[in-house]
Coordinates of N, CA and C in Angstrom, one line a residue:
M1268 N 31.5 -78.7 62.3 CA 30.8 -77.4 62.3 C 31.5 -76.5 61.3
S1269 N 30.7 -76.0 60.4 CA 31.3 -75.2 59.3 C 31.7 -73.8 59.8
R1270 N 32.8 -73.4 59.3 CA 33.2 -72.1 59.7 C 32.9 -71.1 58.5
F1271 N 32.5 -70.0 58.9 CA 32.2 -68.9 57.9 C 33.1 -67.7 58.2
L1272 N 33.8 -67.3 57.1 CA 34.6 -66.1 57.3 C 33.8 -64.9 56.9
V1273 N 33.7 -64.0 57.8 CA 33.0 -62.8 57.6 C 33.9 -61.7 57.5
A1274 N 33.9 -61.0 56.3 CA 34.8 -59.9 56.1 C 34.2 -58.7 56.8
K1275 N 35.1 -58.1 57.5 CA 34.7 -56.8 58.2 C 34.7 -55.7 57.2
S1276 N 33.6 -55.0 57.1 CA 33.6 -53.8 56.2 C 34.1 -52.6 57.0
K1277 N 34.7 -51.7 56.3 CA 35.1 -50.5 56.9 C 34.0 -49.5 57.2
P1278 N 34.0 -48.9 58.3 CA 32.9 -47.9 58.5 C 32.8 -46.8 57.5
F1279 N 31.6 -46.3 57.3 CA 31.4 -45.2 56.2 C 32.2 -44.0 56.5
S1280 N 32.4 -43.7 57.8 CA 33.2 -42.5 58.1 C 34.6 -42.6 57.7
S1281 N 35.1 -43.8 57.6 CA 36.5 -44.0 57.2 C 36.7 -43.7 55.7
L1282 N 35.6 -43.7 54.9 CA 35.8 -43.4 53.5 C 35.9 -41.9 53.3
L1283 N 35.5 -41.1 54.2 CA 35.6 -39.7 54.1 C 36.9 -39.2 54.6
S1284 N 37.9 -39.4 53.9 CA 39.2 -39.0 54.3 C 39.4 -37.6 54.1
P1285 N 40.4 -37.0 54.7 CA 40.6 -35.5 54.5 C 40.9 -35.2 53.0
R1286 N 41.4 -36.2 52.2 CA 41.7 -35.9 50.8 C 40.3 -35.8 50.1
H1287 N 39.4 -36.6 50.4 CA 38.0 -36.4 49.8 C 37.4 -35.1 50.2
L1288 N 37.5 -34.8 51.4 CA 36.8 -33.6 51.9 C 37.4 -32.3 51.4
S1289 N 38.7 -32.3 51.1 CA 39.3 -31.1 50.7 C 39.3 -30.9 49.2
S1290 N 38.8 -31.9 48.4 CA 38.7 -31.8 46.9 C 37.3 -31.5 46.5
P1291 N 37.0 -30.3 46.1 CA 35.6 -30.0 45.7 C 35.2 -30.7 44.4
L1292 N 34.0 -31.1 44.3 CA 33.5 -31.7 43.1 C 33.6 -30.8 41.9
K1293 N 34.2 -31.3 40.8 CA 34.3 -30.5 39.6 C 33.2 -30.8 38.6
P1294 N 32.6 -29.8 38.0 CA 31.5 -30.1 37.0 C 32.1 -30.9 35.8
P1295 N 31.3 -31.8 35.3 CA 31.8 -32.6 34.2 C 32.0 -31.8 32.9
W1296 N 31.4 -30.7 32.8 CA 31.5 -29.9 31.5 C 32.8 -29.1 31.3
G1297 N 33.5 -29.0 32.3 CA 34.8 -28.3 32.1 C 34.7 -26.8 32.3
P1298 N 35.9 -26.1 32.2 CA 35.9 -24.6 32.5 C 35.4 -23.8 31.4
N1299 N 35.2 -24.3 30.2 CA 34.7 -23.5 29.0 C 33.2 -23.6 28.9
F1300 N 32.5 -24.0 29.9 CA 31.0 -24.2 29.7 C 30.4 -22.9 29.5
K1301 N 30.7 -21.8 30.2 CA 30.1 -20.6 30.1 C 30.2 -20.0 28.7
Q1302 N 31.4 -20.1 28.2 CA 31.7 -19.6 26.8 C 30.9 -20.4 25.8
F1303 N 30.8 -21.7 26.0 CA 30.0 -22.5 25.1 C 28.5 -22.2 25.1
S1304 N 28.0 -22.0 26.4 CA 26.6 -21.7 26.6 C 26.3 -20.4 26.0
A1305 N 27.2 -19.3 26.1 CA 26.9 -18.0 25.5 C 26.9 -18.1 23.9
S1306 N 27.8 -18.9 23.4 CA 27.8 -19.1 21.9 C 26.6 -19.8 21.4
A1307 N 26.1 -20.8 22.2 CA 24.9 -21.5 21.8 C 23.7 -20.6 21.9
S1308 N 23.6 -19.8 22.9 CA 22.5 -18.8 23.0 C 22.5 -17.8 21.8
A1309 N 23.7 -17.3 21.5 CA 23.8 -16.4 20.4 C 23.4 -17.0 19.1
A1310 N 23.8 -18.3 18.9 CA 23.4 -19.0 17.6 C 21.9 -19.2 17.6
G1311 N 21.3 -19.5 18.8 CA 19.9 -19.7 18.8 C 19.1 -18.4 18.4
R1312 N 19.6 -17.3 19.0 CA 19.0 -16.0 18.7 C 19.1 -15.7 17.2
T1313 N 20.2 -15.9 16.6 CA 20.4 -15.7 15.2 C 19.5 -16.6 14.4
A1314 N 19.3 -17.8 14.7 CA 18.4 -18.7 14.0 C 17.0 -18.2 14.1
D1315 N 16.6 -17.8 15.3 CA 15.2 -17.2 15.5 C 15.0 -16.0 14.6
R1316 N 16.0 -15.1 14.5 CA 15.9 -13.9 13.7 C 15.8 -14.3 12.2
D1317 N 16.6 -15.3 11.8 CA 16.5 -15.8 10.4 C 15.2 -16.3 10.1
R1318 N 14.6 -17.2 11.0 CA 13.3 -17.7 10.8 C 12.2 -16.6 10.7
S1319 N 12.3 -15.6 11.6 CA 11.4 -14.5 11.6 C 11.5 -13.7 10.3
S1320 N 12.7 -13.5 9.8 CA 12.8 -12.7 8.6 C 12.3 -13.5 7.4
R1321 N 12.5 -14.8 7.4 CA 11.9 -15.6 6.3 C 10.4 -15.6 6.3
K1322 N 9.8 -15.7 7.5 CA 8.4 -15.6 7.6 C 7.8 -14.3 7.1
T1323 N 8.5 -13.2 7.5 CA 8.1 -11.9 7.1 C 8.2 -11.7 5.6
L1324 N 9.3 -12.2 5.0 CA 9.4 -12.1 3.5 C 8.4 -12.9 2.8
V1325 N 8.1 -14.1 3.3 CA 7.0 -14.9 2.7 C 5.7 -14.2 2.8
Y1326 N 5.4 -13.6 3.9 CA 4.1 -12.9 4.1 C 4.0 -11.7 3.1
L1327 N 5.1 -10.9 3.0 CA 5.1 -9.7 2.1 C 4.9 -10.1 0.7
V1328 N 5.6 -11.2 0.3 CA 5.5 -11.6 -1.1 C 4.0 -12.1 -1.4
G1329 N 3.5 -12.9 -0.5 CA 2.1 -13.3 -0.6 C 1.1 -12.2 -0.6
L1330 N 1.3 -11.2 0.2 CA 0.4 -10.0 0.3 C 0.5 -9.3 -1.1
A1331 N 1.7 -9.0 -1.6 CA 1.8 -8.3 -2.9 C 1.1 -9.1 -4.0
A1332 N 1.3 -10.4 -4.0 CA 0.7 -11.2 -5.1 C -0.9 -11.1 -5.0
A1333 N -1.3 -11.2 -3.7 CA -2.8 -11.1 -3.5 C -3.4 -9.8 -3.9
M1334 N -2.6 -8.7 -3.7 CA -3.1 -7.3 -4.0 C -3.1 -7.2 -5.6
V1335 N -2.1 -7.7 -6.3 CA -2.1 -7.6 -7.7 C -3.3 -8.4 -8.3
G1336 N -3.5 -9.6 -7.8 CA -4.5 -10.5 -8.3 C -5.9 -9.9 -8.0
A1337 N -6.1 -9.2 -6.9 CA -7.4 -8.6 -6.5 C -7.6 -7.3 -7.1
S1338 N -6.6 -6.6 -7.7 CA -6.8 -5.3 -8.1 C -8.0 -5.1 -9.1
Y1339 N -7.9 -5.8 -10.2 CA -9.0 -5.7 -11.2 C -10.3 -6.1 -10.6
A1340 N -10.4 -7.2 -9.8 CA -11.6 -7.7 -9.3 C -12.2 -6.7 -8.4
A1341 N -11.4 -5.7 -7.8 CA -11.9 -4.8 -6.8 C -12.4 -3.5 -7.5
V1342 N -12.3 -3.4 -8.9 CA -12.7 -2.2 -9.5 C -14.2 -1.8 -9.3
P1343 N -15.1 -2.8 -9.5 CA -16.5 -2.4 -9.2 C -16.8 -2.0 -7.8
L1344 N -16.2 -2.7 -6.8 CA -16.3 -2.3 -5.4 C -15.8 -0.9 -5.2
Y1345 N -14.6 -0.7 -5.7 CA -14.0 0.7 -5.6 C -14.9 1.8 -6.1
R1346 N -15.5 1.5 -7.3 CA -16.4 2.5 -7.9 C -17.6 2.8 -7.0
R1347 N -18.2 1.7 -6.4 CA -19.3 1.9 -5.5 C -18.9 2.7 -4.3
F1348 N -17.7 2.3 -3.8 CA -17.2 3.0 -2.6 C -17.1 4.5 -2.9
C1349 N -16.5 4.9 -4.0 CA -16.3 6.3 -4.4 C -17.6 7.0 -4.5
Q1350 N -18.6 6.3 -5.2 CA -19.9 7.0 -5.4 C -20.6 7.2 -4.1
A1351 N -20.4 6.3 -3.1 CA -21.1 6.4 -1.8 C -20.4 7.4 -0.9
T1352 N -19.1 7.6 -1.0 CA -18.4 8.5 -0.1 C -17.9 9.8 -0.7
G1353 N -17.9 9.9 -2.0 CA -17.3 11.1 -2.6 C -15.8 11.0 -2.7
Y1354 N -15.2 9.9 -2.3 CA -13.7 9.7 -2.3 C -13.2 9.9 -3.7
G1355 N -12.1 10.7 -3.8 CA -11.5 10.9 -5.1 C -12.2 11.9 -6.0
G1356 N -13.2 12.6 -5.4 CA -13.9 13.5 -6.2 C -15.1 12.9 -7.0
T1357 N -15.5 11.7 -6.7 CA -16.6 11.1 -7.3 C -17.9 11.9 -6.8
V1358 N -18.7 12.2 -7.8 CA -20.0 13.0 -7.5 C -20.9 12.1 -6.6
Q1359 N -21.4 12.6 -5.6 CA -22.4 11.9 -4.7 C -23.8 12.3 -5.2
R1360 N -24.7 11.5 -4.9 CA -26.1 11.8 -5.4 C -26.7 13.0 -4.7
K1361 N -26.3 13.4 -3.6 CA -26.9 14.6 -2.9 C -26.7 15.9 -3.6
E1362 N -25.6 16.0 -4.3 CA -25.4 17.3 -5.1 C -24.4 17.0 -6.2
S1363 N -24.9 17.2 -7.4 CA -24.0 17.0 -8.6 C -23.0 18.2 -8.7
V1364 N -22.0 17.9 -9.5 CA -21.0 19.0 -9.7 C -21.7 20.2 -10.3
E1365 N -22.6 20.0 -11.3 CA -23.3 21.2 -11.9 C -24.0 22.0 -10.9
E1366 N -24.7 21.3 -10.0 CA -25.5 22.0 -8.9 C -24.5 22.7 -8.0
K1367 N -23.4 22.1 -7.7 CA -22.4 22.8 -6.8 C -21.8 24.0 -7.5
I1368 N -21.5 23.9 -8.8 CA -21.0 25.1 -9.5 C -22.1 26.2 -9.5
A1369 N -23.3 25.8 -9.8 CA -24.4 26.8 -9.8 C -24.6 27.5 -8.4
R1370 N -24.5 26.7 -7.4 CA -24.6 27.3 -6.0 C -23.6 28.3 -5.7
H1371 N -22.3 28.0 -6.0 CA -21.2 28.9 -5.8 C -21.3 30.2 -6.7
A1372 N -21.9 30.0 -7.9 CA -22.1 31.1 -8.8 C -23.1 32.1 -8.2
R1373 N -24.2 31.5 -7.7 CA -25.2 32.3 -7.1 C -24.7 33.0 -5.8
D1374 N -23.8 32.4 -5.1 CA -23.3 33.0 -3.9 C -22.2 34.0 -4.2
G1375 N -21.7 34.1 -5.4 CA -20.7 35.0 -5.8 C -19.3 34.6 -5.2
T1376 N -19.1 33.3 -5.0 CA -17.8 32.9 -4.3 C -16.6 33.2 -5.2
T1377 N -15.6 33.8 -4.7 CA -14.4 34.0 -5.5 C -13.2 33.5 -4.7
T1378 N -12.2 33.2 -5.4 CA -10.9 32.7 -4.8 C -9.7 33.3 -5.5
S1379 N -8.6 33.3 -4.8 CA -7.4 33.8 -5.4 C -6.2 32.8 -5.3
R1380 N -6.4 31.7 -4.6 CA -5.3 30.7 -4.4 C -5.1 29.9 -5.7
E1381 N -3.9 29.7 -6.1 CA -3.7 28.9 -7.3 C -3.2 27.5 -6.9
I1382 N -3.8 26.5 -7.5 CA -3.5 25.1 -7.2 C -2.8 24.5 -8.5
V1383 N -1.8 23.7 -8.3 CA -1.1 23.0 -9.4 C -1.6 21.6 -9.4
V1384 N -2.3 21.1 -10.4 CA -2.8 19.8 -10.6 C -1.9 19.0 -11.5
Q1385 N -1.3 18.0 -11.0 CA -0.3 17.2 -11.8 C -1.0 15.8 -12.1
F1386 N -0.5 15.2 -13.2 CA -1.1 14.0 -13.7 C -0.2 12.9 -13.8
N1387 N -0.7 11.7 -13.5 CA 0.1 10.5 -13.5 C -0.7 9.4 -14.2
A1388 N 0.1 8.5 -14.8 CA -0.6 7.3 -15.5 C 0.2 6.1 -15.3
D1389 N -0.5 4.9 -15.1 CA 0.1 3.6 -14.9 C -0.7 2.6 -15.6
V1390 N -0.1 1.4 -15.9 CA -0.8 0.3 -16.4 C -0.4 -0.9 -15.5
A1391 N -1.4 -1.8 -15.3 CA -1.2 -3.0 -14.5 C -0.3 -4.0 -15.2
D1392 N 0.2 -4.9 -14.5 CA 1.0 -6.0 -15.1 C 0.2 -6.7 -16.1
G1393 N 0.7 -7.0 -17.3 CA 0.0 -7.8 -18.3 C -0.8 -6.9 -19.2
M1394 N -0.8 -5.6 -19.0 CA -1.6 -4.7 -19.8 C -0.6 -4.1 -20.9
P1395 N -0.7 -4.5 -22.2 CA 0.2 -4.1 -23.2 C -0.2 -2.8 -23.8
W1396 N -0.4 -1.8 -23.0 CA -0.8 -0.4 -23.5 C 0.3 0.5 -23.1
K1397 N 0.5 1.6 -23.9 CA 1.2 2.8 -23.5 C 0.2 3.8 -23.0
F1398 N 0.3 4.2 -21.8 CA -0.7 5.1 -21.2 C 0.0 6.3 -20.6
T1399 N -0.3 7.5 -21.1 CA 0.4 8.7 -20.6 C -0.5 9.9 -20.5
P1400 N -0.2 10.8 -19.6 CA -1.0 12.1 -19.6 C -0.4 13.0 -20.8
T1401 N -1.2 13.7 -21.5 CA -0.7 14.6 -22.5 C -0.2 15.9 -22.1
Q1402 N -0.4 16.2 -20.8 CA 0.2 17.4 -20.2 C 0.7 17.0 -18.8
R1403 N 1.7 17.7 -18.4 CA 2.4 17.3 -17.1 C 1.5 17.9 -16.0
E1404 N 1.0 19.1 -16.1 CA 0.3 19.8 -15.1 C -0.6 20.9 -15.6
V1405 N -1.6 21.3 -14.8 CA -2.4 22.5 -15.1 C -2.5 23.3 -13.8
R1406 N -2.6 24.6 -14.0 CA -2.8 25.5 -12.8 C -4.3 26.0 -12.9
V1407 N -4.9 25.9 -11.7 CA -6.3 26.3 -11.6 C -6.6 26.8 -10.2
K1408 N -7.6 27.8 -10.1 CA -8.0 28.3 -8.9 C -9.2 27.5 -8.4
P1409 N -9.4 27.4 -7.1 CA -10.6 26.8 -6.6 C -11.9 27.5 -7.1
G1410 N -12.8 26.8 -7.6 CA -14.0 27.5 -8.2 C -13.9 27.5 -9.7
E1411 N -12.8 27.1 -10.3 CA -12.6 27.0 -11.7 C -12.7 25.6 -12.2
S1412 N -13.1 25.4 -13.4 CA -13.0 24.1 -14.0 C -11.8 24.0 -15.0
A1413 N -11.4 22.8 -15.3 CA -10.2 22.7 -16.2 C -10.3 21.4 -17.0
L1414 N -9.7 21.3 -18.1 CA -9.8 20.2 -19.0 C -8.3 19.6 -19.2
A1415 N -8.2 18.3 -19.1 CA -6.9 17.6 -19.3 C -7.2 16.4 -20.1
F1416 N -6.1 15.8 -20.7 CA -6.2 14.6 -21.5 C -5.2 13.6 -21.2
Y1417 N -5.6 12.4 -21.4 CA -4.7 11.2 -21.3 C -4.7 10.5 -22.6
T1418 N -3.6 9.9 -23.0 CA -3.5 9.1 -24.3 C -3.2 7.7 -24.0
A1419 N -3.9 6.8 -24.6 CA -3.7 5.4 -24.5 C -3.5 4.8 -25.9
E1420 N -2.5 3.9 -26.0 CA -2.2 3.2 -27.3 C -2.0 1.7 -27.0
N1421 N -2.7 0.9 -27.9 CA -2.6 -0.6 -27.8 C -1.4 -1.0 -28.6
R1422 N -0.4 -1.5 -27.9 CA 0.8 -1.9 -28.5 C 0.9 -3.4 -28.8
S1423 N -0.2 -4.1 -28.7 CA -0.2 -5.5 -28.9 C -0.8 -5.8 -30.3
S1424 N -0.8 -7.1 -30.7 CA -1.3 -7.5 -32.0 C -2.8 -8.0 -32.0
A1425 N -3.4 -7.7 -30.9 CA -4.8 -8.1 -30.7 C -5.6 -7.0 -30.0
P1426 N -6.9 -7.0 -30.3 CA -7.8 -6.0 -29.5 C -7.7 -6.2 -28.0
I1427 N -7.6 -5.1 -27.3 CA -7.5 -5.2 -25.9 C -8.6 -4.3 -25.3
T1428 N -9.3 -4.8 -24.3 CA -10.3 -4.0 -23.5 C -9.7 -3.7 -22.2
G1429 N -9.7 -2.4 -21.8 CA -9.2 -2.0 -20.5 C -10.2 -1.2 -19.7
V1430 N -10.0 -1.1 -18.4 CA -10.8 -0.3 -17.5 C -9.8 0.4 -16.5
S1431 N -10.1 1.6 -16.1 CA -9.2 2.3 -15.3 C -9.8 2.7 -13.9
T1432 N -9.0 2.8 -12.9 CA -9.3 3.3 -11.6 C -8.5 4.6 -11.5
Y1433 N -8.8 5.4 -10.4 CA -8.1 6.7 -10.2 C -7.8 6.8 -8.8
N1434 N -7.0 7.8 -8.5 CA -6.7 8.2 -7.1 C -6.2 9.6 -7.1
V1435 N -6.7 10.4 -6.1 CA -6.3 11.8 -5.9 C -5.5 11.8 -4.6
T1436 N -4.3 12.5 -4.7 CA -3.5 12.7 -3.5 C -3.1 14.2 -3.4
P1437 N -3.0 14.7 -2.2 CA -3.2 14.0 -0.9 C -4.7 13.6 -0.7
M1438 N -4.9 12.6 0.0 CA -6.2 12.0 0.1 C -7.3 13.0 0.7
K1439 N -6.8 13.8 1.7 CA -7.8 14.8 2.3 C -8.3 15.9 1.3
A1440 N -7.6 16.1 0.2 CA -8.0 17.1 -0.7 C -8.9 16.5 -1.8
A1441 N -9.1 15.1 -1.8 CA -9.9 14.5 -2.8 C -11.4 14.9 -2.8
V1442 N -11.9 15.2 -1.6 CA -13.3 15.6 -1.4 C -13.6 16.9 -2.2
Y1443 N -12.6 17.7 -2.4 CA -12.8 19.0 -3.1 C -12.5 18.9 -4.6
F1444 N -12.0 17.7 -5.1 CA -11.6 17.5 -6.4 C -12.8 16.8 -7.1
N1445 N -13.6 17.5 -7.9 CA -14.8 16.9 -8.6 C -14.5 16.7 -10.1
K1446 N -14.8 15.5 -10.6 CA -14.7 15.2 -12.0 C -16.0 15.4 -12.6
I1447 N -16.1 16.3 -13.6 CA -17.4 16.5 -14.4 C -17.5 15.5 -15.5
Q1448 N -16.4 15.2 -16.1 CA -16.4 14.1 -17.2 C -15.1 13.3 -17.0
C1449 N -15.2 12.0 -17.1 CA -14.0 11.2 -16.8 C -14.2 9.8 -17.4
F1450 N -13.1 9.2 -17.8 CA -13.1 7.9 -18.5 C -13.0 6.7 -17.5
C1451 N -12.9 7.1 -16.2 CA -12.6 6.0 -15.2 C -13.9 5.1 -15.1
F1452 N -13.6 3.9 -14.8 CA -14.5 2.8 -14.6 C -15.3 2.5 -15.9
E1453 N -15.0 3.1 -17.0 CA -15.6 2.8 -18.3 C -14.6 1.9 -19.2
E1454 N -15.2 0.8 -19.7 CA -14.3 -0.1 -20.5 C -14.0 0.7 -21.8
Q1455 N -12.7 0.5 -22.2 CA -12.2 1.1 -23.4 C -11.5 0.0 -24.2
T1456 N -12.0 -0.2 -25.5 CA -11.5 -1.2 -26.4 C -10.7 -0.6 -27.5
L1457 N -9.4 -1.0 -27.5 CA -8.5 -0.5 -28.6 C -8.1 -1.6 -29.5
L1458 N -8.1 -1.4 -30.8 CA -7.6 -2.3 -31.8 C -6.1 -2.3 -31.8
P1459 N -5.5 -3.3 -32.4 CA -4.0 -3.3 -32.5 C -3.5 -2.0 -33.1
G1460 N -2.6 -1.4 -32.4 CA -2.0 -0.1 -32.8 C -2.8 1.1 -32.7
E1461 N -4.0 0.9 -32.2 CA -5.0 2.1 -32.1 C -4.6 3.0 -30.9
Q1462 N -4.8 4.3 -31.1 CA -4.5 5.3 -30.1 C -5.6 6.2 -29.9
I1463 N -6.0 6.5 -28.6 CA -7.1 7.5 -28.4 C -6.7 8.5 -27.3
D1464 N -7.3 9.6 -27.4 CA -7.2 10.6 -26.3 C -8.5 10.7 -25.5
M1465 N -8.3 10.6 -24.2 CA -9.4 10.6 -23.3 C -9.4 11.8 -22.4
P1466 N -10.5 12.5 -22.4 CA -10.6 13.8 -21.6 C -11.0 13.6 -20.1
V1467 N -10.4 14.5 -19.3 CA -10.9 14.6 -17.9 C -11.2 16.0 -17.7
F1468 N -12.5 16.3 -17.4 CA -13.0 17.6 -17.1 C -13.3 17.7 -15.6
F1469 N -12.6 18.6 -14.9 CA -12.7 18.6 -13.4 C -12.9 20.0 -12.9
Y1470 N -13.3 20.0 -11.7 CA -13.7 21.3 -10.9 C -13.2 21.1 -9.5
I1471 N -12.5 22.2 -9.0 CA -12.1 22.2 -7.6 C -13.0 23.1 -6.9
D1472 N -13.7 22.5 -5.8 CA -14.6 23.2 -5.0 C -13.9 24.4 -4.4
P1473 N -14.5 25.6 -4.4 CA -13.9 26.8 -3.8 C -13.8 26.7 -2.3
E1474 N -14.6 25.8 -1.7 CA -14.4 25.6 -0.3 C -13.0 25.1 0.1
F1475 N -12.3 24.6 -0.9 CA -10.9 24.2 -0.7 C -10.1 25.3 0.0
E1476 N -10.4 26.5 -0.5 CA -9.5 27.7 -0.1 C -9.8 28.0 1.4
T1477 N -11.0 27.8 1.9 CA -11.4 28.3 3.3 C -11.3 27.1 4.3
D1478 N -10.9 25.9 3.8 CA -10.8 24.8 4.8 C -9.4 24.9 5.4
P1479 N -9.3 25.0 6.7 CA -8.0 25.1 7.4 C -7.2 23.8 7.2
K1480 N -7.8 22.7 7.0 CA -7.1 21.4 6.7 C -6.4 21.5 5.4
M1481 N -6.7 22.4 4.5 CA -6.0 22.4 3.2 C -4.9 23.4 3.2
D1482 N -4.6 24.0 4.4 CA -3.5 25.0 4.5 C -2.2 24.3 4.1
G1483 N -1.4 24.9 3.2 CA -0.1 24.3 2.8 C -0.3 23.3 1.7
I1484 N -1.4 23.0 1.3 CA -1.6 22.0 0.1 C -1.8 22.9 -1.1
N1485 N -0.8 22.9 -2.0 CA -0.8 23.7 -3.2 C -0.7 22.8 -4.4
N1486 N -0.5 21.5 -4.2 CA -0.3 20.5 -5.3 C -1.3 19.4 -5.1
I1487 N -1.9 19.0 -6.2 CA -2.8 17.8 -6.2 C -2.4 16.9 -7.3
I1488 N -2.3 15.6 -7.0 CA -1.9 14.7 -8.1 C -3.1 13.8 -8.5
L1489 N -3.5 13.7 -9.7 CA -4.5 12.9 -10.2 C -3.9 11.7 -11.0
S1490 N -4.1 10.5 -10.4 CA -3.4 9.3 -11.0 C -4.5 8.3 -11.6
Y1491 N -4.2 7.7 -12.7 CA -5.1 6.7 -13.3 C -4.2 5.5 -13.5
T1492 N -4.9 4.3 -13.3 CA -4.2 3.0 -13.6 C -5.2 2.2 -14.5
F1493 N -4.7 1.7 -15.6 CA -5.5 0.9 -16.5 C -5.2 -0.6 -16.3
F1494 N -6.3 -1.4 -16.2 CA -6.3 -2.9 -16.1 C -6.9 -3.5 -17.3
K1495 N -6.3 -4.7 -17.6 CA -6.8 -5.4 -18.7 C -8.1 -6.2 -18.3
V1496 N -9.1 -6.1 -19.2 CA -10.4 -6.9 -18.9 C -10.2 -8.2 -19.4
N1497 N -10.3 -9.3 -18.6 CA -10.1 -10.6 -19.1 C -11.3 -11.0 -20.0
D1498 N -10.9 -11.7 -21.1 CA -11.9 -12.2 -22.0 C -12.8 -13.2 -21.4
S1499 N -14.0 -13.1 -21.7 CA -15.0 -14.1 -21.1 C -15.1 -15.3 -22.0

């Protein structure tokens, strides 16, 4: 008869000696885990901010490029917008500047407030023109008309055709700034080295003086920007 030796196993309770029970389990990551975790979190936040800043920069650069590229293409739309709304002093069909002047003349409208109209000139990128106002400013009262000039010179060795847009600031005063004669939105072709003077004949509606929204506005800036017309 075969004999089998059976090893007696110790009961489970015997494994739980006082030494085991009195020694708490220690985390494997060590005592510096909190400091490491805080450093990692800070690094993550910095990386997120850097990614956000790069995205914002890329967006702004792309937006600026799109605006420059679309500027000249938007000239016809801008002209129609001004004609439809009167923005920037563009004459609307319902009443011409001449009719407005005649109406105020019949009503005997008079004003005493003096407005300083300043002039600004710019050219778009790639436009080889020198473009400047011939006078820095003029002083005029609402209800009066005034004449100003801008000078353009082609500094390239080839004929250049340009077209201009304009802007009146502050924007809320633009509705009272009416241009009787203006070179805006009209193509101007200059030969190499040619220089021309372009007039702007404008009229400030006398209702400017009685509008409470115009209180404190004593300066108006008329700005023009010339764009190069691409050769077809």
